[in-house]
Each structure stands twice: as structure tokens, then as C-alpha cells.
Coordinates of C-alpha atoms (C1' of nucleotides) in Angstrom, one line a residue:
Chain A
X1 CA -0.1 0.3 -0.2
X2 CA 1.4 3.5 -1.1
X3 CA 2.1 6.0 2.2
X4 CA 0.3 9.0 0.5
X5 CA -2.8 7.5 1.0
X6 CA -2.2 7.3 5.2
X7 CA -1.9 11.0 5.1
X8 CA -6.0 11.9 4.9
X9 CA -6.8 9.8 8.1
X10 CA -6.0 11.9 10.4
X11 CA -8.3 15.2 9.0
X12 CA -8.9 17.2 12.5
X13 CA -12.6 17.3 13.3
X14 CA -14.1 20.5 12.2
X15 CA -16.6 22.2 14.1
X16 CA -19.6 23.5 12.0
X17 CA -20.3 26.1 14.1
X18 CA -19.6 30.1 12.8
X19 CA -16.7 31.6 15.3
X20 CA -18.3 34.3 17.9
X21 CA -16.0 37.6 18.0
X22 CA -16.1 38.0 21.3
X23 CA -13.8 36.7 23.7
X24 CA -15.5 36.8 27.3
X25 CA -18.6 35.1 25.8
X26 CA -21.7 34.9 28.1
X27 CA -24.6 32.9 26.9
X28 CA -27.8 31.4 28.2
X29 CA -30.2 29.1 28.0
X30 CA -33.8 29.4 28.6
X31 CA -36.2 26.6 29.5
X32 CA -39.7 27.1 30.1
X33 CA -40.4 24.8 33.0
X34 CA -43.6 23.3 31.5
X35 CA -42.1 19.7 31.6
X36 CA -38.7 17.9 31.1
X37 CA -36.5 19.2 27.8
X38 CA -36.9 17.2 25.1
X39 CA -35.3 16.4 22.2
X40 CA -36.6 20.0 20.6
X41 CA -35.1 21.7 23.4
X42 CA -31.8 20.0 22.8
X43 CA -30.5 22.2 19.7
X44 CA -30.7 25.4 21.9
X45 CA -29.0 23.7 24.8
X46 CA -26.2 22.0 23.1
X47 CA -26.1 24.7 20.9
X48 CA -25.3 27.3 24.2
X49 CA -23.6 24.8 25.3
X50 CA -20.8 24.1 22.9
X51 CA -20.1 27.7 22.1
X52 CA -19.3 28.7 25.3
X53 CA -17.4 25.6 25.9
X54 CA -15.6 26.5 23.0
X55 CA -15.0 30.1 24.0
X56 CA -14.6 29.5 27.5
X57 CA -17.4 31.5 28.7
X58 CA -20.0 31.8 30.5
X59 CA -23.5 29.5 30.0
X60 CA -26.7 30.8 32.5
X61 CA -29.6 28.8 33.0
X62 CA -32.5 31.0 33.1
X63 CA -35.6 29.7 34.4
X64 CA -38.2 31.3 32.5
X65 CA -41.0 31.4 34.3
X66 CA -43.0 33.4 34.2
X67 CA -46.4 33.0 34.5
X68 CA -47.5 31.6 30.8
X69 CA -50.9 30.7 29.2
X70 CA -53.6 28.8 30.3
X71 CA -52.6 26.6 27.8
X72 CA -48.8 26.7 28.6
X73 CA -48.7 26.0 32.5
X74 CA -45.6 25.8 34.7
X75 CA -44.9 22.2 36.2
X76 CA -43.6 22.8 39.4
X77 CA -41.6 18.9 38.9
X78 CA -40.0 20.6 35.8
X79 CA -37.8 22.6 36.8
X80 CA -35.6 19.3 38.7
X81 CA -36.4 16.9 35.4
X82 CA -34.9 19.6 33.3
X83 CA -32.1 20.4 35.5
X84 CA -31.5 16.4 35.3
X85 CA -31.4 16.5 31.8
X86 CA -29.0 19.1 31.4
X87 CA -26.9 16.6 33.9
X88 CA -27.6 13.6 31.6
X89 CA -26.4 15.7 28.5
X90 CA -23.3 16.8 30.2
X91 CA -23.5 20.7 29.7
X92 CA -21.9 22.5 32.0
X93 CA -23.8 25.7 33.1
X94 CA -22.2 28.2 35.9
X95 CA -25.3 29.8 37.2
X96 CA -29.1 29.7 37.5
X97 CA -31.9 32.2 38.0
X98 CA -35.2 32.5 37.9
X99 CA -37.8 34.9 36.2
X100 CA -39.9 34.4 38.7
X101 CA -37.4 35.7 41.3
X102 CA -36.8 39.1 39.8
X103 CA -40.2 40.6 39.1
X104 CA -39.4 43.5 41.7
X105 CA -36.5 44.6 39.1
X106 CA -39.2 44.0 36.1
X107 CA -41.3 46.5 38.1
X108 CA -38.7 48.8 38.7
X109 CA -37.9 48.8 34.7
X110 CA -41.3 49.2 33.8
X111 CA -41.5 52.3 36.3
X112 CA -38.6 53.9 33.9
X113 CA -40.2 53.0 30.4
X114 CA -43.3 54.5 31.9
X115 CA -41.4 57.6 33.1
X116 CA -39.6 58.1 29.3
X117 CA -43.4 57.9 28.0
X118 CA -42.6 55.1 26.3
X119 CA -45.4 52.7 27.0
X120 CA -48.9 53.3 28.4
X121 CA -51.4 51.0 30.3
X122 CA -54.3 50.0 27.6
X123 CA -57.5 48.7 28.5
X124 CA -59.1 47.7 24.9
X125 CA -60.2 44.2 25.2
X126 CA -57.4 41.7 23.6
X127 CA -60.1 41.6 20.5
X128 CA -59.8 45.2 20.1
X129 CA -56.0 45.2 20.9
X130 CA -55.9 42.8 18.0
X131 CA -58.2 44.4 15.8
X132 CA -56.6 47.9 16.2
X133 CA -53.2 46.2 15.2
X134 CA -54.3 44.7 12.5
X135 CA -55.6 47.8 11.5
X136 CA -52.8 50.6 12.2
X137 CA -55.7 52.2 14.9
X138 CA -54.1 54.1 18.1
X139 CA -56.8 53.5 20.9
X140 CA -57.5 56.1 23.1
X141 CA -55.8 54.9 26.0
X142 CA -52.2 55.4 23.9
X143 CA -52.8 59.8 24.9
X144 CA -52.6 59.5 28.0
X145 CA -50.1 61.5 30.2
X146 CA -47.4 59.7 32.1
X147 CA -48.7 60.7 35.6
X148 CA -51.9 59.2 34.1
X149 CA -50.0 56.1 33.0
X150 CA -48.0 55.7 36.3
X151 CA -51.2 56.0 38.0
X152 CA -52.8 53.2 35.9
X153 CA -49.7 51.0 36.4
X154 CA -49.6 51.3 40.6
X155 CA -53.6 50.3 40.0
X156 CA -52.4 46.8 38.0
X157 CA -50.2 46.2 40.9
X158 CA -52.7 46.9 43.7
X159 CA -55.5 45.2 42.2
X160 CA -57.5 48.3 40.5
X161 CA -58.2 46.2 37.5
X162 CA -59.5 42.7 36.9
X163 CA -57.3 40.0 34.7
X164 CA -57.4 41.2 31.3
X165 CA -58.9 44.5 32.0
X166 CA -55.2 46.8 31.3
X167 CA -51.6 45.7 30.4
X168 CA -48.8 47.6 30.3
X169 CA -48.2 48.3 26.1
X170 CA -44.9 49.2 24.4
X171 CA -45.5 52.6 22.2
X172 CA -44.0 51.8 18.9
X173 CA -45.9 52.6 15.9
X174 CA -49.3 51.7 15.1
X175 CA -48.3 51.7 11.8
X176 CA -45.2 50.4 11.8
X177 CA -45.0 47.8 8.7
X178 CA -44.7 44.6 10.1
X179 CA -47.9 44.5 12.3
X180 CA -46.5 41.8 14.3
X181 CA -44.1 45.0 16.0
X182 CA -47.0 47.6 16.3
X183 CA -47.3 48.4 20.6
X184 CA -46.8 44.4 21.6
X185 CA -47.7 43.9 25.2
X186 CA -45.0 44.1 28.1
X187 CA -47.1 42.9 31.8
X188 CA -50.3 41.5 31.7
X189 CA -52.2 40.5 35.1
X190 CA -52.5 36.8 35.9
X191 CA -54.4 35.5 38.9
X192 CA -52.7 32.3 38.5
X193 CA -50.8 30.7 41.2
X194 CA -47.3 30.4 39.8
X195 CA -45.3 27.1 41.6
X196 CA -42.1 28.9 43.6
X197 CA -43.9 32.5 44.3
X198 CA -47.6 31.4 44.7
X199 CA -49.5 34.5 44.6
X200 CA -47.5 37.0 45.8
X201 CA -47.4 38.5 42.2
X202 CA -50.8 39.7 40.0
X203 CA -48.7 41.3 37.2
X204 CA -46.4 39.2 34.8
X205 CA -44.2 40.3 32.2
X206 CA -43.9 39.0 29.0
X207 CA -40.9 37.3 27.7
X208 CA -39.9 40.4 25.7
X209 CA -39.6 42.8 28.4
X210 CA -38.0 40.4 30.9
X211 CA -35.3 39.4 28.6
X212 CA -34.3 43.2 27.8
X213 CA -33.8 43.6 31.0
X214 CA -32.4 40.3 32.3
X215 CA -29.9 40.3 28.9
X216 CA -28.8 43.5 29.9
X217 CA -28.2 43.1 33.6
X218 CA -26.4 39.8 33.7
X219 CA -24.2 40.7 30.7
X220 CA -25.4 38.6 28.0
X221 CA -23.0 38.7 24.6
X222 CA -24.8 36.4 22.8
X223 CA -28.2 35.4 22.7
X224 CA -29.0 32.2 20.3
X225 CA -32.6 31.5 19.4
X226 CA -34.8 29.8 17.2
X227 CA -35.9 32.2 14.0
X228 CA -39.8 31.9 15.8
X229 CA -38.4 34.3 18.3
X230 CA -36.3 36.7 15.8
X231 CA -39.1 39.5 16.6
X232 CA -37.8 39.7 19.9
X233 CA -34.4 40.6 18.6
X234 CA -36.4 44.0 17.6
X235 CA -38.1 44.2 20.3
X236 CA -35.3 43.7 22.7
X237 CA -33.4 46.4 20.4
X238 CA -35.9 48.7 21.0
X239 CA -36.3 48.7 24.6
X240 CA -32.3 49.0 24.3
X241 CA -32.2 51.7 22.7
X242 CA -34.6 53.6 24.9
X243 CA -32.4 52.8 28.1
X244 CA -29.5 53.4 25.8
X245 CA -27.7 50.1 26.6
X246 CA -25.8 48.0 24.3
X247 CA -27.1 45.2 22.0
X248 CA -25.9 41.5 22.0
X249 CA -25.4 39.6 18.9
X250 CA -28.0 37.8 18.2
X251 CA -27.6 34.1 16.3
X252 CA -30.4 32.1 15.4
X253 CA -30.8 28.4 14.2
X254 CA -34.0 27.3 12.4
X255 CA -37.0 25.0 13.3
X256 CA -36.1 21.1 13.5
X257 CA -38.7 18.6 13.3
X258 CA -38.3 14.5 13.7
X259 CA -40.2 13.2 11.0
X260 CA -43.9 11.5 12.3
X261 CA -42.9 12.7 15.7
X262 CA -45.2 15.6 17.2
X263 CA -43.8 17.5 20.1
X264 CA -45.7 20.0 22.5
X265 CA -44.7 19.6 26.1
X266 CA -48.4 21.3 26.5
X267 CA -49.6 18.4 24.6
X268 CA -48.3 15.8 26.8
X269 CA -49.1 18.2 29.9
X270 CA -52.6 17.5 29.1
X271 CA -52.7 13.9 28.2
X272 CA -50.4 13.0 31.2
X273 CA -53.2 14.8 33.6
X274 CA -55.7 12.8 31.3
X275 CA -54.1 9.7 32.4
X276 CA -52.9 8.7 28.7
X277 CA -49.4 8.9 29.3
X278 CA -48.4 7.8 32.7
X279 CA -44.8 9.6 33.3
X280 CA -42.5 12.0 31.8
X281 CA -40.1 9.7 30.6
X282 CA -42.7 7.5 28.9
X283 CA -41.2 7.3 25.2
X284 CA -43.6 9.1 23.3
X285 CA -42.8 12.4 25.3
X286 CA -39.4 12.3 23.3
X287 CA -38.0 13.8 26.7
X288 CA -34.8 13.7 27.4
X289 CA -35.5 11.2 30.7
X290 CA -37.3 9.0 27.6
X291 CA -34.2 8.5 25.3
X292 CA -32.4 7.9 28.3
X293 CA -34.3 5.2 28.8
X294 CA -34.1 3.8 25.6
X295 CA -30.7 3.8 25.7
X296 CA -29.5 6.5 23.4
X297 CA -26.0 7.9 24.6
X298 CA -25.7 11.8 25.2
X299 CA -23.1 11.7 22.9
X300 CA -24.8 10.2 20.1
X301 CA -27.8 13.2 20.8
X302 CA -25.1 15.9 21.3
X303 CA -23.2 14.9 18.1
X304 CA -27.0 14.1 16.3
X305 CA -27.9 18.0 16.9
X306 CA -24.6 19.3 16.4
X307 CA -24.3 18.3 12.9
X308 CA -27.1 20.3 11.6
X309 CA -25.1 23.7 12.7
X310 CA -26.1 26.7 13.4
X311 CA -28.1 27.1 9.9
X312 CA -31.3 29.2 9.3
X313 CA -33.1 26.5 7.3
X314 CA -35.6 24.6 8.6
X315 CA -34.9 20.7 8.8
X316 CA -37.1 17.7 9.2
X317 CA -34.5 14.8 10.0
X318 CA -36.0 11.2 10.1
X319 CA -35.5 9.2 13.6
X320 CA -33.4 7.3 12.7
X321 CA -30.3 9.6 11.9
X322 CA -30.1 9.6 15.6
X323 CA -29.9 6.2 15.5
X324 CA -27.4 5.5 13.3
X325 CA -25.2 8.2 15.6
X326 CA -26.1 6.0 18.8
X327 CA -25.8 3.1 17.2
X328 CA -21.9 3.5 16.8
X329 CA -21.4 3.7 20.4
X330 CA -24.0 1.0 21.3
X331 CA -22.9 -1.7 18.7
X332 CA -19.5 -1.9 20.3
X333 CA -20.2 -2.5 23.9
X334 CA -24.0 -4.5 23.5
X335 CA -24.0 -8.0 23.7
X336 CA -25.9 -10.1 21.9
X337 CA -29.1 -12.6 23.3
X338 CA -32.1 -14.4 21.9
X339 CA -35.6 -12.8 22.4
X340 CA -38.3 -14.7 20.5
X341 CA -41.5 -11.9 20.0
X342 CA -44.8 -14.1 20.3
X343 CA -43.4 -17.5 20.3
X344 CA -44.5 -20.2 18.5
X345 CA -43.6 -23.8 19.7
X346 CA -42.8 -26.4 16.8
X347 CA -41.5 -29.6 17.3
X348 CA -38.8 -30.8 15.3
X349 CA -38.6 -34.2 13.4
X350 CA -35.5 -36.0 13.1
X351 CA -32.2 -36.7 15.0
X352 CA -30.1 -34.7 17.1
X353 CA -27.2 -34.9 17.9
X354 CA -25.8 -31.5 19.7
X355 CA -26.7 -30.8 23.2
X356 CA -26.0 -27.5 23.2
X357 CA -25.7 -24.2 20.7
X358 CA -22.7 -22.0 21.1
X359 CA -23.7 -18.4 20.4
X360 CA -20.6 -15.7 20.3
X361 CA -21.7 -13.1 22.9
X362 CA -20.1 -10.1 20.0
X363 CA -19.9 -11.4 16.7
X364 CA -17.0 -8.9 16.2
X365 CA -15.8 -9.3 19.4
X366 CA -14.9 -12.9 19.9
X367 CA -13.0 -12.6 23.3
X368 CA -16.1 -12.1 25.0
X369 CA -16.5 -15.9 24.4
X370 CA -20.4 -17.4 23.5
X371 CA -23.2 -18.3 25.2
X372 CA -24.8 -21.3 25.0
X373 CA -28.1 -22.3 24.5
X374 CA -30.2 -26.0 25.7
X375 CA -31.2 -27.5 22.6
X376 CA -34.4 -30.2 21.9
X377 CA -36.7 -31.6 20.0
X378 CA -39.1 -28.3 21.0
X379 CA -38.3 -25.6 20.1
X380 CA -40.1 -21.7 20.0
X381 CA -39.9 -19.6 17.1
X382 CA -41.1 -15.8 16.5
X383 CA -44.9 -16.0 15.1
X384 CA -43.7 -13.9 12.1
X385 CA -41.4 -15.9 11.1
X386 CA -43.1 -19.3 11.5
X387 CA -46.3 -17.5 9.5
X388 CA -43.9 -15.8 6.6
X389 CA -41.6 -19.5 6.1
X390 CA -44.1 -21.7 5.7
X391 CA -42.7 -25.0 3.4
X392 CA -39.5 -23.4 3.3
X393 CA -35.9 -24.5 4.6
X394 CA -34.8 -21.8 7.2
X395 CA -32.2 -21.8 9.4
X396 CA -32.0 -21.8 13.3
X397 CA -29.6 -19.9 14.1
X398 CA -26.6 -21.7 15.3
X399 CA -28.4 -24.8 15.5
X400 CA -30.0 -26.8 12.7
X401 CA -31.8 -26.3 9.3
X402 CA -35.4 -26.6 9.1
X403 CA -38.1 -27.5 6.6
X404 CA -41.5 -25.8 8.3
X405 CA -44.7 -27.9 7.7
X406 CA -47.5 -26.0 10.8
X407 CA -45.9 -26.6 13.8
X408 CA -43.3 -29.3 12.7
X409 CA -39.8 -29.0 11.5
X410 CA -38.0 -31.5 9.4
X411 CA -34.5 -31.1 10.5
X412 CA -32.8 -31.3 7.3
X413 CA -29.2 -30.9 8.0
X414 CA -26.5 -29.0 10.9
X415 CA -24.3 -27.5 8.7
X416 CA -24.4 -24.1 8.3
X417 CA -26.3 -22.7 5.2
X418 CA -26.3 -20.2 3.4
X419 CA -30.6 -19.5 4.0
X420 CA -32.9 -17.2 6.4
X421 CA -31.3 -17.7 10.1
X422 CA -33.5 -16.8 12.5
X423 CA -33.5 -16.8 16.8
X424 CA -35.1 -19.9 18.3
X425 CA -35.2 -20.5 22.0
X426 CA -35.9 -24.3 23.7
X427 CA -36.4 -22.8 27.1
X428 CA -36.2 -19.2 28.4
X429 CA -38.3 -16.7 30.4
X430 CA -40.9 -14.2 29.8
X431 CA -39.2 -10.7 28.9
X432 CA -41.3 -7.7 28.1
X433 CA -40.5 -4.8 25.7
X434 CA -41.7 -1.5 25.6
X435 CA -41.8 -0.2 22.1
X436 CA -41.3 3.2 21.0
X437 CA -44.9 3.7 20.8
X438 CA -45.1 2.3 24.5
X439 CA -47.0 -0.7 24.0
X440 CA -45.3 -3.8 25.4
X441 CA -44.2 -6.3 23.5
X442 CA -44.3 -10.3 25.0
X443 CA -42.1 -12.9 24.3
X444 CA -39.2 -15.6 25.6
X445 CA -35.6 -14.5 26.5
X446 CA -32.6 -16.9 26.8
X447 CA -31.7 -17.6 30.2
X448 CA -28.6 -16.1 29.5
X449 CA -30.0 -12.9 30.2
X450 CA -29.6 -13.1 34.3
X451 CA -26.2 -12.4 33.8
X452 CA -26.6 -8.7 32.1
X453 CA -27.0 -6.0 34.8
X454 CA -29.6 -3.5 34.9
X455 CA -29.3 -0.2 32.7
X456 CA -27.4 -2.7 30.4
X457 CA -27.5 -1.7 26.4
X458 CA -28.1 -5.2 24.4
X459 CA -29.2 -6.3 21.3
X460 CA -31.7 -8.4 20.3
X461 CA -30.6 -10.4 17.4
X462 CA -32.5 -9.3 14.6
X463 CA -35.1 -7.5 16.7
X464 CA -32.9 -4.4 18.0
X465 CA -31.2 -3.0 20.8
X466 CA -32.5 -2.3 24.3
X467 CA -31.9 -1.1 27.3
X468 CA -32.6 -3.5 31.0
X469 CA -34.7 -1.9 33.0
X470 CA -35.8 -4.0 35.7
X471 CA -34.5 -7.9 36.1
X472 CA -37.7 -9.5 37.5
X473 CA -40.0 -9.8 35.6
X474 CA -37.5 -8.8 32.9
X475 CA -38.4 -6.2 31.4
X476 CA -36.6 -3.4 28.5
X477 CA -37.0 -0.5 26.8
X478 CA -36.7 -0.3 22.9
X479 CA -33.7 1.8 21.4
X480 CA -33.7 1.0 18.0
X481 CA -32.8 -1.2 15.3
Chain B
rG1 C1' -53.3 40.1 3.6
rC2 C1' -48.0 42.5 6.0
rU3 C1' -43.1 41.8 8.0
rC4 C1' -39.2 38.9 8.3
rC5 C1' -35.7 34.2 7.3
rC6 C1' -34.2 30.7 4.0
rG7 C1' -33.4 27.1 -0.5
rU8 C1' -26.4 22.7 -2.3
rA9 C1' -27.7 15.0 -3.5
rG10 C1' -34.2 10.4 -0.6
rU11 C1' -32.7 13.5 4.6
rG12 C1' -28.7 16.6 7.0
rU13 C1' -24.3 19.2 5.9
rA14 C1' -19.5 21.9 4.1
rG15 C1' -18.1 25.6 1.1
rU16 C1' -21.8 32.0 0.7
rC17 C1' -18.8 37.2 4.0
rC18 C1' -13.4 37.9 1.1
rG19 C1' -15.7 34.8 -7.0
rG20 C1' -11.3 31.2 -9.7
rC21 C1' -7.4 25.4 -5.7
rC22 C1' -15.9 23.1 -6.0
rA23 C1' -16.4 18.5 -13.1
rA24 C1' -18.9 20.8 -5.5
rU25 C1' -17.4 18.0 1.4
rC26 C1' -18.8 14.7 4.8
rA27 C1' -22.8 12.0 7.3
rU28 C1' -26.6 9.3 6.7
rC29 C1' -30.0 6.6 3.3
rU30 C1' -30.5 3.6 -1.4
rU31 C1' -28.2 -0.2 -4.9
rG32 C1' -24.4 -3.5 -5.6
rG33 C1' -20.4 -7.2 -3.6
rC34 C1' -16.6 -8.5 0.3
rC35 C1' -16.8 -10.5 5.3
rU36 C1' -19.9 -12.1 9.4
rC37 C1' -23.9 -18.2 11.5
rU38 C1' -28.6 -11.6 13.5
rC39 C1' -32.8 -8.1 9.5
rG40 C1' -27.0 -5.2 13.7
rA41 C1' -21.3 -4.1 12.4
rG42 C1' -17.2 -4.1 9.3
rC43 C1' -15.1 -3.3 4.4
rC44 C1' -14.9 -2.0 -1.3
rA45 C1' -17.6 0.4 -5.0
rA46 C1' -22.0 2.7 -7.3
rA47 C1' -25.3 6.5 -7.5
rG48 C1' -27.3 11.2 -6.1
rA49 C1' -27.1 18.5 -5.8
rC50 C1' -25.6 24.2 -6.2
rA51 C1' -34.8 26.1 -6.9
rC52 C1' -35.5 28.9 -11.4
rG53 C1' -34.5 33.5 -15.5
rG54 C1' -31.5 37.5 -16.3
rG55 C1' -27.0 40.3 -15.4
rU56 C1' -22.0 41.6 -13.5
rU57 C1' -17.0 39.3 -14.5
rC58 C1' -11.6 36.4 -18.1
rA59 C1' -13.8 33.9 -14.2
rA60 C1' -20.1 32.6 -10.4
rA61 C1' -22.8 27.6 -6.2
rU62 C1' -20.1 32.0 -4.2
rC63 C1' -21.7 39.3 -5.9
rC64 C1' -26.5 42.0 -8.2
rC65 C1' -32.0 42.1 -9.8
rG66 C1' -36.4 39.0 -10.5
rU67 C1' -39.2 34.7 -10.0
rC68 C1' -40.9 30.3 -8.2
rG69 C1' -41.1 27.0 -3.3
rG70 C1' -40.6 26.4 1.9
rG71 C1' -40.4 28.4 6.7
rA72 C1' -41.9 32.1 11.1
rG73 C1' -44.1 35.9 13.3
rC74 C1' -48.8 39.0 13.0
rA75 C1' -51.2 35.8 21.4
rC76 C1' -52.9 40.0 27.6
rC77 C1' -47.7 31.8 25.0
rA78 C1' -43.0 30.8 25.2

RNA sequence: GCUCCCGUAGUGUAGUCCGGCCAAUCAUCUUGGCCUCUCGAGCCAAAGACACGGGUUCAAAUCCCGUCGGGAGCACCA
């Protein structure tokens, strides 16, 4: 072999991410605690983490727990679940903040922005407001004096208005070309109880205002957000301008969708409440917790996500891409076992001259040794294979070749033939596998499964990689093929 | 409808800012072959793309204009 081919071997791992200009990078991740982090949030998290690590900067975990809406409810357990997910992902963050903890600060700046004449108390109904926004009309409240607005603000805080009766709005321009940007709401009244601060506050900021304040106060240098939130850029800049503050740099990424997967935390929250889903690590949620249960490795997820880079393009990827990344890691370590889903018992006809079948634990790592399976005339095979291959000659892997006729199998020979090979068992115990759609598949597992440990990633041959979750009774969670 | 963003192989992605080294990178997928007693892994090979139309230039995936297509926002959600 000519040596010059060797040179290409050590190519350096190019980071797909564009460089940042700044030196002392400070960034933040701002999950909304309505549920645990799921695969969709991973992009925001990992991109932040990657940038900060690369620049040796500071990463802030900022719980974006303003009161939310009726549809998007805060969930008390979510705080811990989010941190648990971050730790699993090996994200390093340096400080933790809670929006709900900083209300006095927001109030302080709200007053300042009113005093500057840049915002006003609006008593329009939500419908009127929307209508005016669409038509570009100013309402009468917009013309009130600073004094009136300060008075109104005090009223809001002290309960002079009911929920929905008044909001604080930013005075941009009702004829602004982008209708979405016309006099957006900064604060509104909500009587809902907050999981951390209870009923202490009734006037809550919307994210644009709270971020404009916090991003400046905490010295953020770069703000990374999905492009669904780009309007917040302009909102923040507008507010920073009012206060005369400098602007950090914005970075955006496009929308990420997993093909055939629907992700909505509020949706899952509903299903959970209705008992449709039992827990947040249900595989259907695609929460980080559920991925961990399925044996997805954080490194695989990181690689999967970072491969998309920072592109502003919307992407839709099949989950199989993630599985390919994960398989690369786990295939090396997963020992092989037989699992016969939905077993059918057949009787072998003919002489059997081997007492035990020897099968390697890992076909490409023979040093791991072999496992043994007792042979006999009564064997169980998967119903699917039994159905599909009637009248055909198939091979019971590492055992014998048979011709399937009804519930009988005529032994034809023992040598390794180049025909379909399937898994089989003469004895075993009950095994249950939880599928990604949360259904359970029952079957028979080989006795050697007793050698596995809880948490092991193993492969059921011809079936898929599963993670051992319980030993007795044996329960595994399906990862992927 | 209005505003903004984005268009490189089936799917993602590199290259686009600073035009030539791009007859375009890598991964995955697909198809062959080898290997392996798994529908797993590995190895080899093949197939596959600059949305379209103009313009600038000796030279355009890269710059300009237009068209078309996709997405996001227009919540008292985040």
C-alpha cells in the first residue's frame, strides 16, 4: 500500500459552528418549565453549551418561568427534570436564575419606561387590541399622560384592574410595517398561582420585556434563539435603545422537526393529566429522560444535534439519523441475546446430535466468549417467521436447518447454510419490551439474560437494541434497530 | 394580507461574508459486492445536488436583480 494514502487519515474534527467575535462570552439557555427538556429543546441547549465551552465562557441557566398562559402551564416538577436532563447531557452551566425571582426588578424598569413616555396602560380588550393592531389604529389609551399611566400602573399592581382589564404596552408605532411589531404588550395581569412564588404577584412581564432587562443586566454577549423568536430581537433592541444600552449579538437557528414525531410539552402535559400517558419518561414524549431510558447516549444526541450546525434553514430529519449516531456507540458494547417475540412452539422432527448451541456474545469481538443454549425437539420461534416461511427451509441460527410444515420442523441438516437464519429458544423466561410507541411486546428471552445488569444496553438479535430496565420480571426498553 | 428568514444529492451538512484551488465536502439513506451463522457491525464500490431566469465578470454555488418554493411572526404563550 502506498504511504501517501495514510496522510488523509488524521483530518481534524472541524467544528461546524461559525466563530464568535467576542472574548468573554456569556450566554444563556432559557427553558420554560412546563415539562422536562425534550429532543426539540436539545438544539438550543447544546448549541449554547458548545459555544460557551469553545470560548471558555459562562453559561447561565435561566428558568423562563413567568406565569405563562392557560395553555402553557408551569409544572413544579419541571425545574428538577430540566436540570436532570442538562446533567445527563453533560451541559456545564455556571449560574441559575429564575424569572419569578426577579419581579421587583422588572417592576422597577417598567416604571422607568413609563416615565420615559415610551409605554402606556391600555384598557382595550384582547379582541380590540388585535383588531387595532391589524388596522394600524391607535386607541384612546395611547394618548394618556405619563402621570395617568403611572397611576394606571399602580392600579394594576394593587388590584385596581381585574385580569384582562389592563396591560402595559410598548409605544412603537401603530403603523409600523410589520403588524406583529405594533405596540406589543409588556405586562399583563394574571391571577394564576405560580409554583415558586405563589400568589405574591399578579402583574407579570412577557418574555420580551423581561429578556430586554435581564440580557442587559446579566451582561449577555450572545443570544441564541430559534427563528420563531426573531421578533424578540427587535423588541429587545427597541427597549435597549430607550435605556441607551448596547446590544449583544443575536444568533438564530431554524426550526427542527423530527419526521413523524409531534412534540408539544403542553400537549403531553394534558395527556398526562388525563392519564393517557403515565409519566414524563414515556417514550412518546421524546423527553431527554425517555431517550435515556431507551439507551440513547448523550454523546450521540450531541453529535446528532451539532451536525445541523447553526443554519437558519428549517430541517426535518428522520429519527433514524439519531439511531445511526447512537448505534455507532452502543454496537461496540452491546452483547447479543436471543429474544423470541410472540413465540410459537414447533416440534423438530429428526435426530439431534448436539446438546447445546454455542453462539458468540458479540460477533465481532470473539474475545467476549460464547453463550450456550440448550437444544431439544421443542423449540419456540417468532410467530412472524413461522407465518412467513411455511414450506421453506430456514436455519435456526447456530443450531440446525429445518423445513417448516405447520407446527413441525423437519430437520434437514446441521451445517451452516446460506439461508434465512432466525433466533429460536428451547427454554427461556418471560420478557417484556416497551416499544417507542409505548406498547409492550411480550416474548421469550434466553436464560443467559440473567447475566445482564440493570441499565445494560444489549442487542436482541434480529430484533433491535434494548436497554435492560428490570431483571425480575425481565423488562427492557426498545432503543432502535 | 403584512413583516422577516431560508433555498447545495432522498435526508442533513461543508463551501457563500473575502468570486477562480468546487467537473462541489462529510454523514446518513439507497443499490451492488466482500465479510460475518442477526434484518447489527465492518470493508469496497456505485448512484445522487448548487430552485429557476436574467445580469456583472476572463471566471459565479459564491456578487446584483427578478421569479418560484419553503418556513416563522402578526397571543394579555414561550
